[in-house]
GROMACS .gro file of N, CA, C and O in nm:
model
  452
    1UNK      N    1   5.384  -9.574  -1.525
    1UNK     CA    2   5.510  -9.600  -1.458
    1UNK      C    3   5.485  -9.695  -1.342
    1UNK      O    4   5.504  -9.633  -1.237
    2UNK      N    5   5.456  -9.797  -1.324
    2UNK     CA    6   5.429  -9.958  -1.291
    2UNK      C    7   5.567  -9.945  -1.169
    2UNK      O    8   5.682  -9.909  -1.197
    3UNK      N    9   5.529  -9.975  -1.065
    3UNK     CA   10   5.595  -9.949  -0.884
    3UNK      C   11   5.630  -9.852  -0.875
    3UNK      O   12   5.710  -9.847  -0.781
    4UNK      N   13   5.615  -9.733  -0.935
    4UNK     CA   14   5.652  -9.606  -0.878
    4UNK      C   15   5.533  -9.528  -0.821
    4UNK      O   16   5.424  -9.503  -0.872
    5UNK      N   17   5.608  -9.480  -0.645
    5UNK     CA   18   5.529  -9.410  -0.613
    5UNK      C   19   5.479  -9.271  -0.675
    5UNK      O   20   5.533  -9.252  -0.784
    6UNK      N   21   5.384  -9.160  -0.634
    6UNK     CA   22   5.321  -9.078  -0.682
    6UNK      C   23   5.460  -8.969  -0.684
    6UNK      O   24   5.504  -8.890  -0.767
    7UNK      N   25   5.498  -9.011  -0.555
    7UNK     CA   26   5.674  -8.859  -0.547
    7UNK      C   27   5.725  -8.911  -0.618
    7UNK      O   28   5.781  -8.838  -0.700
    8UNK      N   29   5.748  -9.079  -0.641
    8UNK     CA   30   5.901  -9.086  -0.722
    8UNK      C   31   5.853  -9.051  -0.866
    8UNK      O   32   5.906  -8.948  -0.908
    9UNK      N   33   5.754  -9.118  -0.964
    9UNK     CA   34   5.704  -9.022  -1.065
    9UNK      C   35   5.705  -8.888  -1.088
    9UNK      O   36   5.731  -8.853  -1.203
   10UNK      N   37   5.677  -8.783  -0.988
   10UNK     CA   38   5.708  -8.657  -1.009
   10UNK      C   39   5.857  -8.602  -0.998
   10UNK      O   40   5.890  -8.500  -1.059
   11UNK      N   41   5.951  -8.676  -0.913
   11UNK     CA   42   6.039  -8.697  -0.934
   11UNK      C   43   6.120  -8.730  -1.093
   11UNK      O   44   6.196  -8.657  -1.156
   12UNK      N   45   6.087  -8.821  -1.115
   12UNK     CA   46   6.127  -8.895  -1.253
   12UNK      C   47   6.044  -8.783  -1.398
   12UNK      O   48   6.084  -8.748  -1.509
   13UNK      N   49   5.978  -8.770  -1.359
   13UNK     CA   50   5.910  -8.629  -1.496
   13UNK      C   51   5.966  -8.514  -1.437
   13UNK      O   52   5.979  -8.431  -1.527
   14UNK      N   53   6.009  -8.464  -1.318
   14UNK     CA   54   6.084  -8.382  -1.354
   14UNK      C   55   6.259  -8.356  -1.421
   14UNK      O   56   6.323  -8.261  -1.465
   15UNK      N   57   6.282  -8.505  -1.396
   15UNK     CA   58   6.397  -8.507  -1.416
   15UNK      C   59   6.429  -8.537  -1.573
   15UNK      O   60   6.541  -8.527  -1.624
   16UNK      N   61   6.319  -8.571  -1.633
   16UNK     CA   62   6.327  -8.584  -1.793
   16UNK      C   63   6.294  -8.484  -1.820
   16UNK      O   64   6.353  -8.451  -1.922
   17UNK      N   65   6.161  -8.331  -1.753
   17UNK     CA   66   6.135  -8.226  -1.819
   17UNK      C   67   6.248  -8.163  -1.843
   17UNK      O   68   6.275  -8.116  -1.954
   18UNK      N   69   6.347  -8.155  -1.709
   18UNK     CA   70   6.475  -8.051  -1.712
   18UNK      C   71   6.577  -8.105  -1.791
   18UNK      O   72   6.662  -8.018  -1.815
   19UNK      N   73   6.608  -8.238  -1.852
   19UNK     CA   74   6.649  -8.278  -1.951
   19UNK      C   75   6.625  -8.240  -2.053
   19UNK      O   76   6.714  -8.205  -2.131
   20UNK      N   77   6.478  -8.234  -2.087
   20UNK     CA   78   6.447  -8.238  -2.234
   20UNK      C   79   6.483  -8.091  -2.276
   20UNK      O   80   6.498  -8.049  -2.391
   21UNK      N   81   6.498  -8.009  -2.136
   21UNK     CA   82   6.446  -7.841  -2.226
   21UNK      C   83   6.561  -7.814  -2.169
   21UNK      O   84   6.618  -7.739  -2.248
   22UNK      N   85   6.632  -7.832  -2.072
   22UNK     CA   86   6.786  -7.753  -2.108
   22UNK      C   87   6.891  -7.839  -2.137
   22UNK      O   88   7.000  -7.793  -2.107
   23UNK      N   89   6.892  -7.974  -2.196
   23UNK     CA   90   6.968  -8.055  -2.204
   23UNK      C   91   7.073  -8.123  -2.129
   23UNK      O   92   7.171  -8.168  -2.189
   24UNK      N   93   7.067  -8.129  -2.068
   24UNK     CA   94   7.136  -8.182  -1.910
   24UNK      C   95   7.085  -8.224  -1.786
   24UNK      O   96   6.985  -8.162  -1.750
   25UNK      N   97   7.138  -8.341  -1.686
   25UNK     CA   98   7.024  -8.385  -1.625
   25UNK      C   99   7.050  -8.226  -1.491
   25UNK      O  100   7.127  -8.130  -1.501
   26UNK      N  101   6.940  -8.264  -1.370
   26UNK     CA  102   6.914  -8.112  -1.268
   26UNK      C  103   7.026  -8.225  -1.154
   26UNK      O  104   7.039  -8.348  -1.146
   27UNK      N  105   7.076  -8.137  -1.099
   27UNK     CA  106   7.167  -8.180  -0.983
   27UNK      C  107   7.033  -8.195  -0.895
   27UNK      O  108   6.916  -8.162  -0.913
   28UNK      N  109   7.114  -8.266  -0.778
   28UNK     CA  110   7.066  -8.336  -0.624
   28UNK      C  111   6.947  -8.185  -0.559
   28UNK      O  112   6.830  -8.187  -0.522
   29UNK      N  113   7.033  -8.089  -0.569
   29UNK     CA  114   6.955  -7.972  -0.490
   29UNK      C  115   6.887  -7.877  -0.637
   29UNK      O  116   6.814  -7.781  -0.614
   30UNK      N  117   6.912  -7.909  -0.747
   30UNK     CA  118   6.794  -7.841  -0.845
   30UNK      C  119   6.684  -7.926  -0.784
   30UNK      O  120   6.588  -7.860  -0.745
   31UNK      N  121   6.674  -8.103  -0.761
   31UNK     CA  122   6.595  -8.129  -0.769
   31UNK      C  123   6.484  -8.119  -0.609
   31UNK      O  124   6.362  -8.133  -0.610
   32UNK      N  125   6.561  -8.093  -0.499
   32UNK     CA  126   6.550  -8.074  -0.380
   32UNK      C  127   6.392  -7.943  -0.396
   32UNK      O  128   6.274  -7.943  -0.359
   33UNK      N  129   6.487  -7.847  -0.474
   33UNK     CA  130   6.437  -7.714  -0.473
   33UNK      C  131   6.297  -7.711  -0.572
   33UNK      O  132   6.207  -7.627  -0.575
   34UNK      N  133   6.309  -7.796  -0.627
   34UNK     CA  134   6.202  -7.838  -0.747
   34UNK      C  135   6.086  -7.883  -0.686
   34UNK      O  136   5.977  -7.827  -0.698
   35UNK      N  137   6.116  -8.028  -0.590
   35UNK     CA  138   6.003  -8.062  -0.522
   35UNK      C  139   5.943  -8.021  -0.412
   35UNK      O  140   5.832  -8.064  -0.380
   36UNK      N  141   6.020  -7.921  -0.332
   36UNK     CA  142   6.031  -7.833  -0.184
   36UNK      C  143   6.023  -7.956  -0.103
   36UNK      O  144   5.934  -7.988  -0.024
   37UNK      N  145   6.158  -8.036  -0.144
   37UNK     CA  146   6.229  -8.137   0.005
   37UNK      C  147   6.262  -7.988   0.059
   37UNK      O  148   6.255  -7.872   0.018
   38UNK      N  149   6.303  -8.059   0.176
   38UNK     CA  150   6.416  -7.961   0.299
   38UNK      C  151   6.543  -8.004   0.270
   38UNK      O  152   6.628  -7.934   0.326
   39UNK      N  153   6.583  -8.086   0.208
   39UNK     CA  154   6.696  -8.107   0.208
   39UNK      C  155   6.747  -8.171   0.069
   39UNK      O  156   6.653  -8.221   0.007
   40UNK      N  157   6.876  -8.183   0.002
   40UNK     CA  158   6.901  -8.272  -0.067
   40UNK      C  159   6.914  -8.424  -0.063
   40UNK      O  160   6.896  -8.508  -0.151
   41UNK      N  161   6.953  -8.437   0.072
   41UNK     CA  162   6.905  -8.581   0.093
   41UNK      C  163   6.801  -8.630   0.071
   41UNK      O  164   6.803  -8.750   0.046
   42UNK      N  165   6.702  -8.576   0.071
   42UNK     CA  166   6.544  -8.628   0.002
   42UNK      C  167   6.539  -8.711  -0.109
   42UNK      O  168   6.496  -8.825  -0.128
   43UNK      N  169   6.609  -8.602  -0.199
   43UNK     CA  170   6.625  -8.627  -0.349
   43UNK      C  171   6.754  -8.692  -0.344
   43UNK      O  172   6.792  -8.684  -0.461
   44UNK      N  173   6.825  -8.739  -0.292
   44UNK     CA  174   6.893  -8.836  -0.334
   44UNK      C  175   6.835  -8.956  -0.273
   44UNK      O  176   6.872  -9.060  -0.328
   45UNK      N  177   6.741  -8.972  -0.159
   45UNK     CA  178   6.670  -9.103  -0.134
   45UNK      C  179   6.598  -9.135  -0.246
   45UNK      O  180   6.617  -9.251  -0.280
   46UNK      N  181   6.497  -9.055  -0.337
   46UNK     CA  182   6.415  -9.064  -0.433
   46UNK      C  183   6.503  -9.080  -0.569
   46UNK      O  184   6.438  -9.103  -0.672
   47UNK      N  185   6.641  -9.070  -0.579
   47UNK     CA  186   6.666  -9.110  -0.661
   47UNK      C  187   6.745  -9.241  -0.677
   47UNK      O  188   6.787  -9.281  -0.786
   48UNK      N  189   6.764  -9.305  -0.560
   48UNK     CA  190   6.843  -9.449  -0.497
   48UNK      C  191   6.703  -9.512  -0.557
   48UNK      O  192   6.697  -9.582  -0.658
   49UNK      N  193   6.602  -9.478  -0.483
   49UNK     CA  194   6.492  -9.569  -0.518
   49UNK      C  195   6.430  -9.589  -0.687
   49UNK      O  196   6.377  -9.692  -0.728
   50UNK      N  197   6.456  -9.439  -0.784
   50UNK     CA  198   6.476  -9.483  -0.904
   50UNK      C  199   6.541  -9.569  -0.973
   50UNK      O  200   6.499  -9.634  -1.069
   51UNK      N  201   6.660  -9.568  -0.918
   51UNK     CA  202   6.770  -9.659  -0.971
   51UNK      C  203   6.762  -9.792  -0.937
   51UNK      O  204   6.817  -9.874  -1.010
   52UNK      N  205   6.686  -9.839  -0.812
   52UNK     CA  206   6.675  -9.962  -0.739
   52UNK      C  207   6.588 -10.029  -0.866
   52UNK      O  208   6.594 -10.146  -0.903
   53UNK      N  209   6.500  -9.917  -0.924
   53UNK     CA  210   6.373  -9.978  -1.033
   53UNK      C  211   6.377  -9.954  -1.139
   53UNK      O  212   6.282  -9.919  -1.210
   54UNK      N  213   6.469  -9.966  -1.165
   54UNK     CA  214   6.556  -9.937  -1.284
   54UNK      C  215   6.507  -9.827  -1.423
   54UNK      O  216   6.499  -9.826  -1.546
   55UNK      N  217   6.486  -9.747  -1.312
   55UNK     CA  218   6.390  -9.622  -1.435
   55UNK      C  219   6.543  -9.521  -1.464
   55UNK      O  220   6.534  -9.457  -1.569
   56UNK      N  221   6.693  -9.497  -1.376
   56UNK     CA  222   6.751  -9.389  -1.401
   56UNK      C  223   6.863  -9.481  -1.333
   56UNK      O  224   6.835  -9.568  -1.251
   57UNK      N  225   7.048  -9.440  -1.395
   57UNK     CA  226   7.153  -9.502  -1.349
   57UNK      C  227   7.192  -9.389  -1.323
   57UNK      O  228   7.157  -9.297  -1.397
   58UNK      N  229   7.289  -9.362  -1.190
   58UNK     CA  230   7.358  -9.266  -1.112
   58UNK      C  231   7.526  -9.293  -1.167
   58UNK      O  232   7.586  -9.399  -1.186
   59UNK      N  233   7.550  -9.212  -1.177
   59UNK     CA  234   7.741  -9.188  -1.181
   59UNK      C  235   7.777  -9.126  -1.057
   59UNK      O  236   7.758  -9.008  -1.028
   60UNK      N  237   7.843  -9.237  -0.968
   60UNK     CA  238   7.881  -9.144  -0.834
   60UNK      C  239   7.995  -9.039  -0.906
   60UNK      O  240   8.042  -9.040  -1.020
   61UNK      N  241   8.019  -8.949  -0.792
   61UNK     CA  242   8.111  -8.840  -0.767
   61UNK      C  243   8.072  -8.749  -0.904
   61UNK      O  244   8.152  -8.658  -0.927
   62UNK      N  245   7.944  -8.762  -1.012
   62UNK     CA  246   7.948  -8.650  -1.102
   62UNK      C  247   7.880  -8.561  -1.058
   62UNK      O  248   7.835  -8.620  -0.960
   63UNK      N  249   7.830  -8.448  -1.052
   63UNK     CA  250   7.716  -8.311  -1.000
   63UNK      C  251   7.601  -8.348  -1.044
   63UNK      O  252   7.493  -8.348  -0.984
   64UNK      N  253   7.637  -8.397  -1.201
   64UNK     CA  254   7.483  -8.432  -1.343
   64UNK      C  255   7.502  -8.593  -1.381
   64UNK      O  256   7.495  -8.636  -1.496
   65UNK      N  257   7.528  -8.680  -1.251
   65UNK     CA  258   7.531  -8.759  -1.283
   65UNK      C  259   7.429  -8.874  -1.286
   65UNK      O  260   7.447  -8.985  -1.235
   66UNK      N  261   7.306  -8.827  -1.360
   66UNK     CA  262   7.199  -8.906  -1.370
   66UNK      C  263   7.174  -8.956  -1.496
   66UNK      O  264   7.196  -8.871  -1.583
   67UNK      N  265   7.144  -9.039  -1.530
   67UNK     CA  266   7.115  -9.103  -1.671
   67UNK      C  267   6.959  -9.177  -1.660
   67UNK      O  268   6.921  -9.265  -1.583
   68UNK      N  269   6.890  -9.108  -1.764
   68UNK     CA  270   6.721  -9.213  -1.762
   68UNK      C  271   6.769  -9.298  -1.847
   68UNK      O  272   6.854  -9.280  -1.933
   69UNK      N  273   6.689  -9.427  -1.810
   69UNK     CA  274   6.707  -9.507  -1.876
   69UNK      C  275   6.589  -9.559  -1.945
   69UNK      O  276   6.486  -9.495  -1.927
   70UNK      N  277   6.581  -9.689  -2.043
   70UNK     CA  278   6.461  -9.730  -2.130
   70UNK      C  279   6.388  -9.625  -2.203
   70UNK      O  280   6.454  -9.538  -2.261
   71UNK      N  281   6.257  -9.622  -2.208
   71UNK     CA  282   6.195  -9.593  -2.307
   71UNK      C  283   6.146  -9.440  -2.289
   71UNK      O  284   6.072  -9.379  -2.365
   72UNK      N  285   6.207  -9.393  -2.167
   72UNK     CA  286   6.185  -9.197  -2.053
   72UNK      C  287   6.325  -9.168  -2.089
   72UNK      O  288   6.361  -9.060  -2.044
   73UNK      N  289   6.438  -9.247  -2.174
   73UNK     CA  290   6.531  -9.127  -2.160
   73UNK      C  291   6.530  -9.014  -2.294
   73UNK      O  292   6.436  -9.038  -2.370
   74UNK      N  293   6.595  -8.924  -2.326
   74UNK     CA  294   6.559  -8.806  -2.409
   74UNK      C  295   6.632  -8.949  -2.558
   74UNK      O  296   6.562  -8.991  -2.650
   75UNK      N  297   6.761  -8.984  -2.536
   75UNK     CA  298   6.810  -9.075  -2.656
   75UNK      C  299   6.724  -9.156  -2.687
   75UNK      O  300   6.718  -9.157  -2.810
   76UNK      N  301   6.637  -9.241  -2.633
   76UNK     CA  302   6.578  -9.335  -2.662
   76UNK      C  303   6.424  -9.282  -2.741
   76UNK      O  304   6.361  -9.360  -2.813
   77UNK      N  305   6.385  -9.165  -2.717
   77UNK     CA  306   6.289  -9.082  -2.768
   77UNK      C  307   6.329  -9.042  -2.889
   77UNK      O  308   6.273  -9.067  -2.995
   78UNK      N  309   6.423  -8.982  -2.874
   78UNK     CA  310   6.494  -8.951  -3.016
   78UNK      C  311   6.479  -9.069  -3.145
   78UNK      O  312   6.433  -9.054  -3.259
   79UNK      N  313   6.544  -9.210  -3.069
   79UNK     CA  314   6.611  -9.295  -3.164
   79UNK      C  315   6.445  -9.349  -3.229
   79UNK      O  316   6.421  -9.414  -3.331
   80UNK      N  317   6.369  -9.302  -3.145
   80UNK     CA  318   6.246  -9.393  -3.185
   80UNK      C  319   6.159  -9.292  -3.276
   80UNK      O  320   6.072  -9.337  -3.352
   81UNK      N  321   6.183  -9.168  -3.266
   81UNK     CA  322   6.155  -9.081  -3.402
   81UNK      C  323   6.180  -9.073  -3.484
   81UNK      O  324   6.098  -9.063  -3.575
   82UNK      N  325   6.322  -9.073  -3.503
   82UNK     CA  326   6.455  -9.121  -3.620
   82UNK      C  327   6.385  -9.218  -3.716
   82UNK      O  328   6.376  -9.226  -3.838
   83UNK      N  329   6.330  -9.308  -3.586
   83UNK     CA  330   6.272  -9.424  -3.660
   83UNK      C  331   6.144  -9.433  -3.786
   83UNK      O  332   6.118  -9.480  -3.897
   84UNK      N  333   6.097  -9.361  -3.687
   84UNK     CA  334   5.935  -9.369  -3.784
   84UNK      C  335   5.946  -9.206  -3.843
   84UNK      O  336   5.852  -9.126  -3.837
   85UNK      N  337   6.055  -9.182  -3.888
   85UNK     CA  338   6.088  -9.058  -3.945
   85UNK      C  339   6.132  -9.108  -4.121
   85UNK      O  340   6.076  -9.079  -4.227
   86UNK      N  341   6.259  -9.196  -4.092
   86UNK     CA  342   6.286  -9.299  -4.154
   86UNK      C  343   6.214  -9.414  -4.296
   86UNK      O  344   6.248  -9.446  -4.409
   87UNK      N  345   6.063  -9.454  -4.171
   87UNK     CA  346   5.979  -9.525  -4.255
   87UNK      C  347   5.884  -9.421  -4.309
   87UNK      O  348   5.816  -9.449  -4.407
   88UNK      N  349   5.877  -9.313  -4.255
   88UNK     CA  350   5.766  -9.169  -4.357
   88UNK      C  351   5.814  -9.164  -4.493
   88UNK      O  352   5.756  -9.172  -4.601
   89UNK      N  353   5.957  -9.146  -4.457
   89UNK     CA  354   6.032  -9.105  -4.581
   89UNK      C  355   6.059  -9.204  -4.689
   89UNK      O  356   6.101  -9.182  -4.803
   90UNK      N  357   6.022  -9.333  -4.624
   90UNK     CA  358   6.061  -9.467  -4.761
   90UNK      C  359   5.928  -9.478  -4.796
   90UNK      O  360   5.906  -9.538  -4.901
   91UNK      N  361   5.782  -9.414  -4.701
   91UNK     CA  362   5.686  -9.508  -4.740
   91UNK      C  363   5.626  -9.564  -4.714
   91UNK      O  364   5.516  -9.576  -4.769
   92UNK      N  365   5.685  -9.663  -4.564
   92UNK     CA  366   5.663  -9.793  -4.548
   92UNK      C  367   5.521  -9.810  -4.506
   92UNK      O  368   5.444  -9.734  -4.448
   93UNK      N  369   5.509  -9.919  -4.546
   93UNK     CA  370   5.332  -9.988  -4.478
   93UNK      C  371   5.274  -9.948  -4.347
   93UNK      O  372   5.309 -10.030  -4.263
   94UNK      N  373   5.208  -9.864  -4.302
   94UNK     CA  374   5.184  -9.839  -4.208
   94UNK      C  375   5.268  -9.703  -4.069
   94UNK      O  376   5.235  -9.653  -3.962
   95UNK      N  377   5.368  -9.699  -4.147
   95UNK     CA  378   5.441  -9.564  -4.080
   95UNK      C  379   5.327  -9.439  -4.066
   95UNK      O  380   5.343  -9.366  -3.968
   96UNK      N  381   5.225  -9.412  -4.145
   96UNK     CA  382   5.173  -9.286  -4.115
   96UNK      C  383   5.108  -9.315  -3.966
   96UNK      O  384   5.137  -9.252  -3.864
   97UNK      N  385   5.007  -9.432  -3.976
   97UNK     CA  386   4.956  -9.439  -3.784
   97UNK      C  387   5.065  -9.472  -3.729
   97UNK      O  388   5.047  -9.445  -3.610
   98UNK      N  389   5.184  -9.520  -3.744
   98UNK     CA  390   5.284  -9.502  -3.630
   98UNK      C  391   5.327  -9.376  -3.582
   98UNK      O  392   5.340  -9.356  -3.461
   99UNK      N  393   5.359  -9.246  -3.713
   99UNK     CA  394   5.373  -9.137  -3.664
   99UNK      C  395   5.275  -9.113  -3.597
   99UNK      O  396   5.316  -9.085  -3.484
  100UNK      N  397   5.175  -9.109  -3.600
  100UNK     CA  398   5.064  -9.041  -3.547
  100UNK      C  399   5.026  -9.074  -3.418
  100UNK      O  400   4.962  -8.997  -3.346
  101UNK      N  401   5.074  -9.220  -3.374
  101UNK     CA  402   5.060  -9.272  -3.275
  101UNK      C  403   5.169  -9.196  -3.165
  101UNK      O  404   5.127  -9.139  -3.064
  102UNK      N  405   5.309  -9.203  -3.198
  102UNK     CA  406   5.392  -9.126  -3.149
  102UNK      C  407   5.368  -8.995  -3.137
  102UNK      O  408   5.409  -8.951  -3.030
  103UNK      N  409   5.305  -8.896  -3.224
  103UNK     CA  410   5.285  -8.772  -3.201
  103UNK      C  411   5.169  -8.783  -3.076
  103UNK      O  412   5.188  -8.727  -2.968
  104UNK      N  413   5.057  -8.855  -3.104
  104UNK     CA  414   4.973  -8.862  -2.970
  104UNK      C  415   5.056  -8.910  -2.838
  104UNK      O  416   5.006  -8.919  -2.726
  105UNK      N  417   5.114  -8.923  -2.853
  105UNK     CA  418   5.191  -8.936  -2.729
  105UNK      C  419   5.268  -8.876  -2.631
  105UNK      O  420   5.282  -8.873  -2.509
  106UNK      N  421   5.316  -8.824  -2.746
  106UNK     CA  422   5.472  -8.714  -2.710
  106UNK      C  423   5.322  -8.565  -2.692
  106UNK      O  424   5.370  -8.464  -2.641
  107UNK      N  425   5.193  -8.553  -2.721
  107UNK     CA  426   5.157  -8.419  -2.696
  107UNK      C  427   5.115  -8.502  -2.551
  107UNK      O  428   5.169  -8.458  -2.450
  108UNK      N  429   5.034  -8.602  -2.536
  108UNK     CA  430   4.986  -8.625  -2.408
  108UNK      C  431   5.110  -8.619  -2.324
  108UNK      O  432   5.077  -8.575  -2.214
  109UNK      N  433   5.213  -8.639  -2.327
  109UNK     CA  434   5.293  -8.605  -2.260
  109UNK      C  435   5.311  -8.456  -2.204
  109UNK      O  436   5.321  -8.424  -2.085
  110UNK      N  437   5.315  -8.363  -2.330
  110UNK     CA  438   5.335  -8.217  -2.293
  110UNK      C  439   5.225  -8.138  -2.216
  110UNK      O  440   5.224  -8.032  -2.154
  111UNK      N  441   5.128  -8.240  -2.251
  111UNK     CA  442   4.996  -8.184  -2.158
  111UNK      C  443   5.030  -8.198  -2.043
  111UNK      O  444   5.018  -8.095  -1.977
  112UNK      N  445   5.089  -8.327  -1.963
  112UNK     CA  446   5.110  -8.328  -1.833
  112UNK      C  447   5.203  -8.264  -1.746
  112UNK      O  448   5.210  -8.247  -1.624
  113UNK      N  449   5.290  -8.228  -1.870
  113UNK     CA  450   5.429  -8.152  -1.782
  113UNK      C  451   5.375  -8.028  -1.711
  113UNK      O  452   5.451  -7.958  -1.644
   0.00000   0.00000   0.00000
């Protein structure tokens, strides 16, 4: 994750973990309480600065109004399994190390959470 600091990364993985496993993004003070800010203002500075770097888009005035964006959001993970789910099932040239490549990924991922 290329200009993100060490908080805003832990920031940003937590905000895709609590996505991925209860399906919805964590409000301002889930995430406050998550990182032990003192305040919710914390976490909404850390998440201005996501958005400045274009890792997550904000919806003012929603509670869950966070959206990841690119290649960390839960849709875009999805669409890219779909994918090489897709070429397993036709066959295609080389889909098995793509799955495999993706599965190494998605576990190194779960290792870090």
């Amino acid at each position: 994750m290329n200009g993100l600091t060490p908080r805003q990364q832990e920031v940003l993985a937590f905000i895709t973990n609590h996505q991925n496993s209860v399906g919805f993004p964590p409000t301002n003070s889930e995430i406050a309480d998550a990182m032990a800010f003192h305040s919710p203002n914390a976490s909404t500075f850390h998440l201005k600065a996501l958005q400045r770097k274009g890792y997550i888009t904000i919806i003012p005035g929603k509670a869950r109004g966070i959206q990841i964006t690119g290649t960390q959001s839960p849709a875009a993970q999805r669409d890219e399994a779909l994918v090489v789910l897709r070429e397993l099932l036709a066959c295609s040239v080389g889909s098995a190390e793509r799955a495999a490549e993706l599965l190494s990924r998605y576990s190194e991922q779960g290792a870090q959470a």
